[in-house]
Short mmCIF file of C-alpha atoms and ligand atoms in Angstrom, two decimals:
data_model
loop_
_atom_site.label_atom_id
_atom_site.label_comp_id
_atom_site.label_asym_id
_atom_site.label_seq_id
_atom_site.Cartn_x
_atom_site.Cartn_y
_atom_site.Cartn_z
CA MET A 1 -184.96 25.98 -12.57
CA ILE A 2 -188.33 25.02 -14.09
CA GLY A 3 -186.91 25.81 -17.52
CA SER A 4 -183.99 23.46 -17.08
CA LEU A 5 -186.26 20.75 -15.68
CA PHE A 6 -188.56 21.04 -18.67
CA ARG A 7 -185.60 20.95 -20.98
CA ARG A 8 -184.24 17.77 -19.38
CA MET A 9 -187.69 16.20 -19.60
CA VAL A 10 -187.97 17.04 -23.32
CA ASP A 11 -184.45 15.75 -24.01
CA GLY A 12 -185.47 12.50 -22.28
CA PHE A 13 -187.54 11.78 -25.43
CA GLU A 14 -184.41 11.60 -27.50
CA ILE A 15 -184.38 8.42 -29.63
CA GLU A 16 -180.86 7.07 -30.00
CA TRP A 17 -179.53 6.42 -33.48
CA LYS A 18 -178.64 2.75 -33.44
CA SER A 19 -175.34 1.15 -34.07
CA GLY A 20 -175.15 0.14 -37.78
CA GLU A 21 -177.50 2.91 -38.88
CA ARG A 22 -176.25 4.38 -42.18
CA ILE A 23 -176.09 8.12 -42.91
CA ASN A 24 -174.71 8.62 -46.44
CA GLN A 25 -171.14 7.26 -46.36
CA PHE A 26 -171.04 6.87 -42.60
CA GLN A 27 -172.25 4.19 -40.21
CA VAL A 28 -173.14 4.85 -36.59
CA MET A 29 -170.96 2.94 -34.08
CA THR A 30 -171.59 4.20 -30.51
CA CYS A 31 -172.93 7.22 -28.73
CA LEU A 32 -169.99 9.27 -27.34
CA GLY A 33 -171.93 11.58 -25.10
CA LYS A 34 -174.74 14.16 -24.77
CA GLY A 35 -173.71 17.78 -24.55
CA SER A 36 -175.54 21.09 -24.08
CA TYR A 37 -176.96 21.26 -27.58
CA GLY A 38 -175.86 18.09 -29.29
CA THR A 39 -175.42 14.36 -28.98
CA ALA A 40 -172.11 13.04 -30.37
CA TYR A 41 -171.65 9.63 -32.07
CA ASP A 42 -168.62 7.71 -33.10
CA VAL A 43 -169.13 6.96 -36.81
CA ARG A 44 -167.21 4.99 -39.43
CA GLN A 45 -166.68 5.84 -43.08
CA VAL A 46 -167.96 2.71 -44.77
CA HIS A 47 -165.37 2.55 -47.57
CA THR A 48 -162.22 3.56 -45.73
CA GLY A 49 -163.10 2.44 -42.19
CA ASP A 50 -161.91 5.82 -40.91
CA ARG A 51 -163.54 7.04 -37.73
CA ALA A 52 -165.31 10.41 -37.45
CA VAL A 53 -167.64 12.17 -35.02
CA LEU A 54 -171.28 12.99 -35.81
CA LYS A 55 -173.02 15.64 -33.80
CA ARG A 56 -176.78 15.99 -33.94
CA VAL A 57 -179.13 18.44 -32.31
CA ARG A 58 -180.96 17.38 -29.11
CA PRO A 59 -184.81 17.36 -28.97
CA TYR A 60 -185.25 20.50 -26.88
CA LYS A 61 -183.20 22.57 -29.31
CA LYS A 62 -184.87 20.86 -32.30
CA TRP A 63 -188.40 21.52 -31.16
CA PHE A 64 -188.13 24.89 -29.50
CA THR A 65 -185.38 26.79 -31.35
CA ASP A 66 -184.03 27.36 -34.82
CA SER A 67 -181.97 24.18 -34.47
CA MET A 68 -180.05 24.60 -37.72
CA LYS A 69 -178.38 27.66 -36.27
CA TYR A 70 -176.31 25.47 -33.85
CA ILE A 71 -175.01 23.29 -36.66
CA ASP A 72 -174.42 26.30 -38.90
CA ASN A 73 -172.51 28.14 -36.17
CA GLU A 74 -170.15 25.29 -35.22
CA THR A 75 -169.48 24.23 -38.84
CA ALA A 76 -168.96 27.84 -40.00
CA VAL A 77 -166.32 28.50 -37.33
CA LEU A 78 -164.49 25.28 -38.03
CA GLU A 79 -164.63 25.74 -41.78
CA GLU A 80 -163.21 29.22 -41.47
CA LEU A 81 -160.48 28.15 -39.02
CA ASN A 82 -159.47 25.18 -41.24
CA HIS A 83 -156.56 24.24 -38.95
CA PRO A 84 -154.90 20.81 -38.29
CA ARG A 85 -155.37 21.15 -34.54
CA PHE A 86 -159.16 21.66 -34.83
CA PRO A 87 -161.67 19.19 -36.36
CA GLU A 88 -162.29 19.35 -40.11
CA ILE A 89 -165.89 19.35 -41.24
CA TYR A 90 -166.84 16.50 -43.59
CA GLU A 91 -170.55 17.04 -44.20
CA LYS A 92 -173.72 18.46 -42.77
CA GLY A 93 -177.35 17.69 -43.37
CA VAL A 94 -180.65 16.47 -41.94
CA PHE A 95 -181.31 12.82 -41.08
CA LYS A 96 -184.69 11.66 -39.68
CA GLN A 97 -185.77 15.30 -39.41
CA THR A 98 -182.71 16.03 -37.19
CA PRO A 99 -179.94 18.43 -38.23
CA TYR A 100 -176.42 16.96 -37.90
CA PHE A 101 -172.84 17.37 -39.05
CA ILE A 102 -169.88 15.02 -39.31
CA MET A 103 -166.36 16.07 -38.42
CA GLU A 104 -162.83 14.70 -38.09
CA LYS A 105 -162.29 12.60 -34.97
CA MET A 106 -159.35 14.28 -33.23
CA ASP A 107 -156.64 12.07 -31.77
CA GLY A 108 -155.53 12.25 -28.17
CA ARG A 109 -156.73 11.95 -24.61
CA THR A 110 -158.45 14.80 -22.83
CA PHE A 111 -156.64 16.56 -19.98
CA GLU A 112 -159.62 15.61 -17.81
CA ASP A 113 -158.84 11.88 -18.37
CA LEU A 114 -155.09 12.40 -18.09
CA ILE A 115 -155.32 14.13 -14.71
CA PHE A 116 -158.32 12.47 -13.13
CA LYS A 117 -158.30 8.96 -14.57
CA GLU A 118 -154.63 8.36 -15.35
CA GLY A 119 -153.16 10.38 -12.47
CA LYS A 120 -150.78 12.35 -14.72
CA THR A 121 -148.94 15.15 -12.95
CA TYR A 122 -147.36 18.31 -14.37
CA SER A 123 -144.53 20.46 -13.02
CA GLU A 124 -144.63 24.24 -13.21
CA GLU A 125 -142.37 24.16 -16.29
CA GLU A 126 -144.49 21.54 -18.05
CA SER A 127 -147.70 23.46 -17.21
CA LEU A 128 -146.25 26.65 -18.72
CA ASP A 129 -145.11 24.78 -21.88
CA LEU A 130 -148.67 23.49 -22.29
CA GLY A 131 -150.04 26.98 -21.56
CA ILE A 132 -147.80 28.32 -24.38
CA GLN A 133 -149.21 25.70 -26.79
CA LEU A 134 -152.74 26.49 -25.76
CA VAL A 135 -152.37 30.28 -26.04
CA LYS A 136 -150.89 29.89 -29.51
CA LEU A 137 -154.02 28.07 -30.60
CA ILE A 138 -156.16 30.73 -28.89
CA MET A 139 -154.25 33.33 -30.98
CA VAL A 140 -155.17 31.38 -34.16
CA ILE A 141 -158.86 31.38 -33.18
CA HIS A 142 -158.85 35.09 -32.18
CA LYS A 143 -156.99 36.17 -35.34
CA SER A 144 -159.85 34.64 -37.34
CA GLY A 145 -162.24 36.86 -35.40
CA TYR A 146 -163.66 34.10 -33.23
CA LEU A 147 -163.73 33.00 -29.57
CA HIS A 148 -163.97 29.37 -28.40
CA ARG A 149 -165.68 30.11 -25.03
CA ASP A 150 -165.53 26.50 -23.78
CA LEU A 151 -161.83 25.80 -23.31
CA ARG A 152 -162.25 23.34 -20.45
CA ILE A 153 -160.07 20.29 -19.78
CA PRO A 154 -162.60 17.83 -21.39
CA ASN A 155 -162.30 19.83 -24.65
CA ILE A 156 -158.47 19.96 -24.81
CA LEU A 157 -156.71 16.83 -26.09
CA TRP A 158 -153.08 15.72 -25.70
CA ASP A 159 -151.83 13.87 -28.80
CA ASN A 160 -148.14 12.83 -28.81
CA GLY A 161 -146.75 16.19 -27.78
CA VAL A 162 -149.34 18.48 -29.36
CA ILE A 163 -152.65 19.89 -28.25
CA ASN A 164 -155.92 19.49 -30.21
CA ILE A 165 -159.08 21.44 -29.40
CA ILE A 166 -162.65 20.17 -29.83
CA ASP A 167 -166.20 21.33 -29.13
CA PHE A 168 -166.69 24.68 -30.87
CA GLY A 169 -170.40 24.62 -30.01
CA LEU A 170 -170.25 27.87 -28.00
CA ALA A 171 -167.83 29.66 -30.36
CA CYS A 172 -168.84 33.12 -31.50
CA ARG A 173 -167.47 36.26 -33.10
CA ILE A 174 -165.30 38.46 -30.88
CA GLN A 175 -167.13 41.50 -29.67
CA ARG A 176 -165.67 44.82 -28.56
CA ASP A 177 -164.54 44.82 -24.95
CA ASN A 178 -167.20 46.61 -23.04
CA SER A 179 -165.37 46.82 -19.67
CA GLU A 180 -167.70 49.38 -18.17
CA VAL A 181 -170.39 46.67 -17.89
CA PRO A 182 -169.61 44.85 -14.58
CA LEU A 183 -169.67 41.05 -14.81
CA LEU A 184 -170.04 38.36 -12.22
CA HIS A 185 -167.10 35.98 -11.92
CA LYS A 186 -169.12 33.05 -13.30
CA GLU A 187 -169.83 35.09 -16.46
CA TYR A 188 -166.15 35.57 -17.33
CA MET A 189 -165.91 32.34 -19.28
CA ARG A 190 -168.93 33.16 -21.48
CA GLU A 191 -168.11 36.78 -22.15
CA LYS A 192 -167.74 37.57 -25.84
CA THR A 193 -164.32 39.22 -25.61
CA ALA A 194 -160.79 37.78 -25.86
CA LYS A 195 -160.68 37.78 -22.06
CA SER A 196 -163.09 34.85 -21.81
CA ASP A 197 -160.65 32.38 -23.50
CA LEU A 198 -157.76 33.83 -21.42
CA TYR A 199 -159.82 33.26 -18.26
CA ALA A 200 -160.17 29.60 -19.39
CA LEU A 201 -156.40 29.43 -19.93
CA GLY A 202 -155.97 30.50 -16.30
CA HIS A 203 -158.17 27.62 -15.17
CA PHE A 204 -156.35 25.20 -17.45
CA LEU A 205 -153.02 26.13 -15.83
CA LEU A 206 -154.54 25.67 -12.39
CA PHE A 207 -155.75 22.18 -13.21
CA LEU A 208 -152.26 21.25 -14.46
CA LEU A 209 -150.52 22.76 -11.44
CA TYR A 210 -152.93 21.14 -8.94
CA SER A 211 -152.19 17.72 -10.49
CA SER A 212 -148.93 17.58 -8.49
CA TYR A 213 -150.34 19.18 -5.34
CA GLU A 214 -150.27 17.05 -2.19
CA PRO A 215 -152.44 18.51 0.59
CA VAL A 216 -150.48 19.05 3.81
CA GLU A 217 -153.33 20.03 6.07
CA ARG A 218 -157.08 19.46 6.09
CA LYS A 219 -157.99 23.16 6.04
CA GLU A 220 -158.67 24.45 2.51
CA ARG A 221 -156.65 27.44 1.50
CA SER A 222 -156.64 29.62 -1.59
CA TRP A 223 -154.78 28.36 -4.66
CA GLU A 224 -152.22 31.12 -4.12
CA GLU A 225 -151.41 29.67 -0.70
CA GLU A 226 -151.61 25.97 -1.69
CA LEU A 227 -149.58 25.92 -4.87
CA ASP A 228 -145.81 26.09 -4.61
CA ILE A 229 -145.14 28.12 -7.74
CA SER A 230 -143.00 31.10 -8.67
CA PRO A 231 -144.40 34.60 -7.97
CA ALA A 232 -144.31 35.29 -11.73
CA THR A 233 -146.57 32.30 -12.56
CA ARG A 234 -148.86 33.28 -9.67
CA GLY A 235 -149.08 36.82 -11.07
CA LEU A 236 -149.77 35.53 -14.58
CA ILE A 237 -152.68 33.34 -13.38
CA GLN A 238 -154.07 36.17 -11.29
CA LYS A 239 -154.09 38.35 -14.41
CA LEU A 240 -155.66 35.60 -16.55
CA LEU A 241 -158.38 35.14 -13.90
CA ARG A 242 -158.68 38.91 -13.63
CA TYR A 243 -157.98 39.24 -9.93
CA ASP A 244 -155.41 41.85 -10.59
CA GLY A 245 -155.73 43.64 -13.95
CA SER A 246 -156.13 41.63 -17.11
CA PHE A 247 -154.55 40.91 -20.49
CA GLU A 248 -156.12 42.82 -23.39
CA ASN A 249 -155.40 40.09 -25.91
CA ALA A 250 -153.88 36.63 -26.33
CA GLU A 251 -150.54 38.03 -27.67
CA GLN A 252 -149.94 39.81 -24.40
CA ALA A 253 -150.54 36.58 -22.44
CA TYR A 254 -148.27 34.73 -24.85
CA MET A 255 -145.39 37.19 -24.36
CA GLU A 256 -145.75 37.01 -20.59
CA LEU A 257 -145.85 33.17 -20.65
CA MET A 258 -142.71 33.04 -22.84
CA LYS A 259 -140.87 35.44 -20.56
CA ILE A 260 -141.75 33.50 -17.38
CA ARG A 261 -140.82 30.18 -19.01
CA TYR A 262 -137.46 31.61 -20.16
CA ASP A 263 -136.69 33.01 -16.68
CA LEU A 264 -137.58 29.68 -15.06
CA SER A 265 -135.22 27.80 -17.40
CA ARG A 266 -132.35 30.00 -16.21
CA ARG A 267 -132.99 29.40 -12.47
N1 ATP B 301 -164.06 16.04 -32.99
C1 ATP B 301 -163.96 15.19 -31.95
N2 ATP B 301 -162.93 14.35 -31.86
C2 ATP B 301 -162.79 13.47 -30.86
N3 ATP B 301 -163.71 13.37 -29.88
C3 ATP B 301 -164.77 14.19 -29.88
C4 ATP B 301 -164.92 15.16 -30.90
N4 ATP B 301 -166.07 15.87 -30.67
C5 ATP B 301 -166.58 15.35 -29.50
N5 ATP B 301 -165.81 14.35 -29.02
C6 ATP B 301 -166.08 13.57 -27.82
O1 ATP B 301 -167.45 13.21 -27.79
C7 ATP B 301 -168.00 13.37 -26.47
C8 ATP B 301 -169.25 14.30 -26.51
O2 ATP B 301 -168.82 15.55 -26.99
P1 ATP B 301 -169.78 16.84 -27.07
O3 ATP B 301 -168.90 17.96 -27.49
O4 ATP B 301 -170.97 16.55 -27.89
O5 ATP B 301 -170.40 17.02 -25.65
P2 ATP B 301 -169.74 17.26 -24.21
O6 ATP B 301 -168.31 17.71 -24.34
O7 ATP B 301 -169.99 16.00 -23.45
O8 ATP B 301 -170.65 18.40 -23.61
P3 ATP B 301 -170.77 19.99 -23.90
O9 ATP B 301 -171.14 20.20 -25.32
O10 ATP B 301 -171.84 20.41 -22.96
O11 ATP B 301 -169.44 20.57 -23.56
C9 ATP B 301 -166.85 13.87 -25.58
O12 ATP B 301 -166.30 12.78 -24.90
C10 ATP B 301 -165.83 14.41 -26.52
O13 ATP B 301 -164.53 14.16 -26.08
#
């Protein structure tokens, strides 16, 4: 509590990089947002006019930690993944004593905006199709030996029929599943095993399915009671959220999703 207050106070000293400021071949346009370790800026390549995203370390991390490790971590993961659905790294360095990197600006709107700002709704079939796309990208990340660990709807973008993933700031190497250590529910997403990204996939599906939910009574019920979905989809989400067993890896979840989607198409 005191720690987080102190941290917010320190971060309050952050001096914005002004619009028009030049960093090598890029020019700062606007501040996109302040995240847990970094502040993101919309930047423009001065010769081509192409847009990109610059992420720089926030004051608390800069002054009290080895700040370069955040930049090194996120850029190393993205460089190793080197995949069209994840941002490409253009450069990294230090500007005004602050470590930063510049990456590809991914196209698309976040699922947070689509659902909560634009009122987009998804049927069970559409939700499963999107789940299949997402789990395929999770498989790419896990096959490279990494976890994303922050697959929330503001970090998943919809771009003309395909999904893009951003914000690899919490990504880390997969660690061996140590199931004998009991975890609290809130720790599931940050765990360093494949199950953490699968847990996030379960939440992603719930957000999509709830988009078309119309409350019929004031009393709040569990999602199992509220959502009108097939028993197979319900069972899949329970397993992703680890209510009832769990998937060992993303391939297992992918196979299950494909089977449920196939069965639904034959109904
Ligand atoms: N590569 C990218 N392409 C497009 N937009 C991006 C990219 N990276 C970040 N953004 C956008 O910039 C904003 C800030 O992103 P950033 O990842 O720094 O922090 P955050 O998502 O707000 O917080 P946190 O890091 O705590 O999750 C967000 O609106 C995000 O959508």
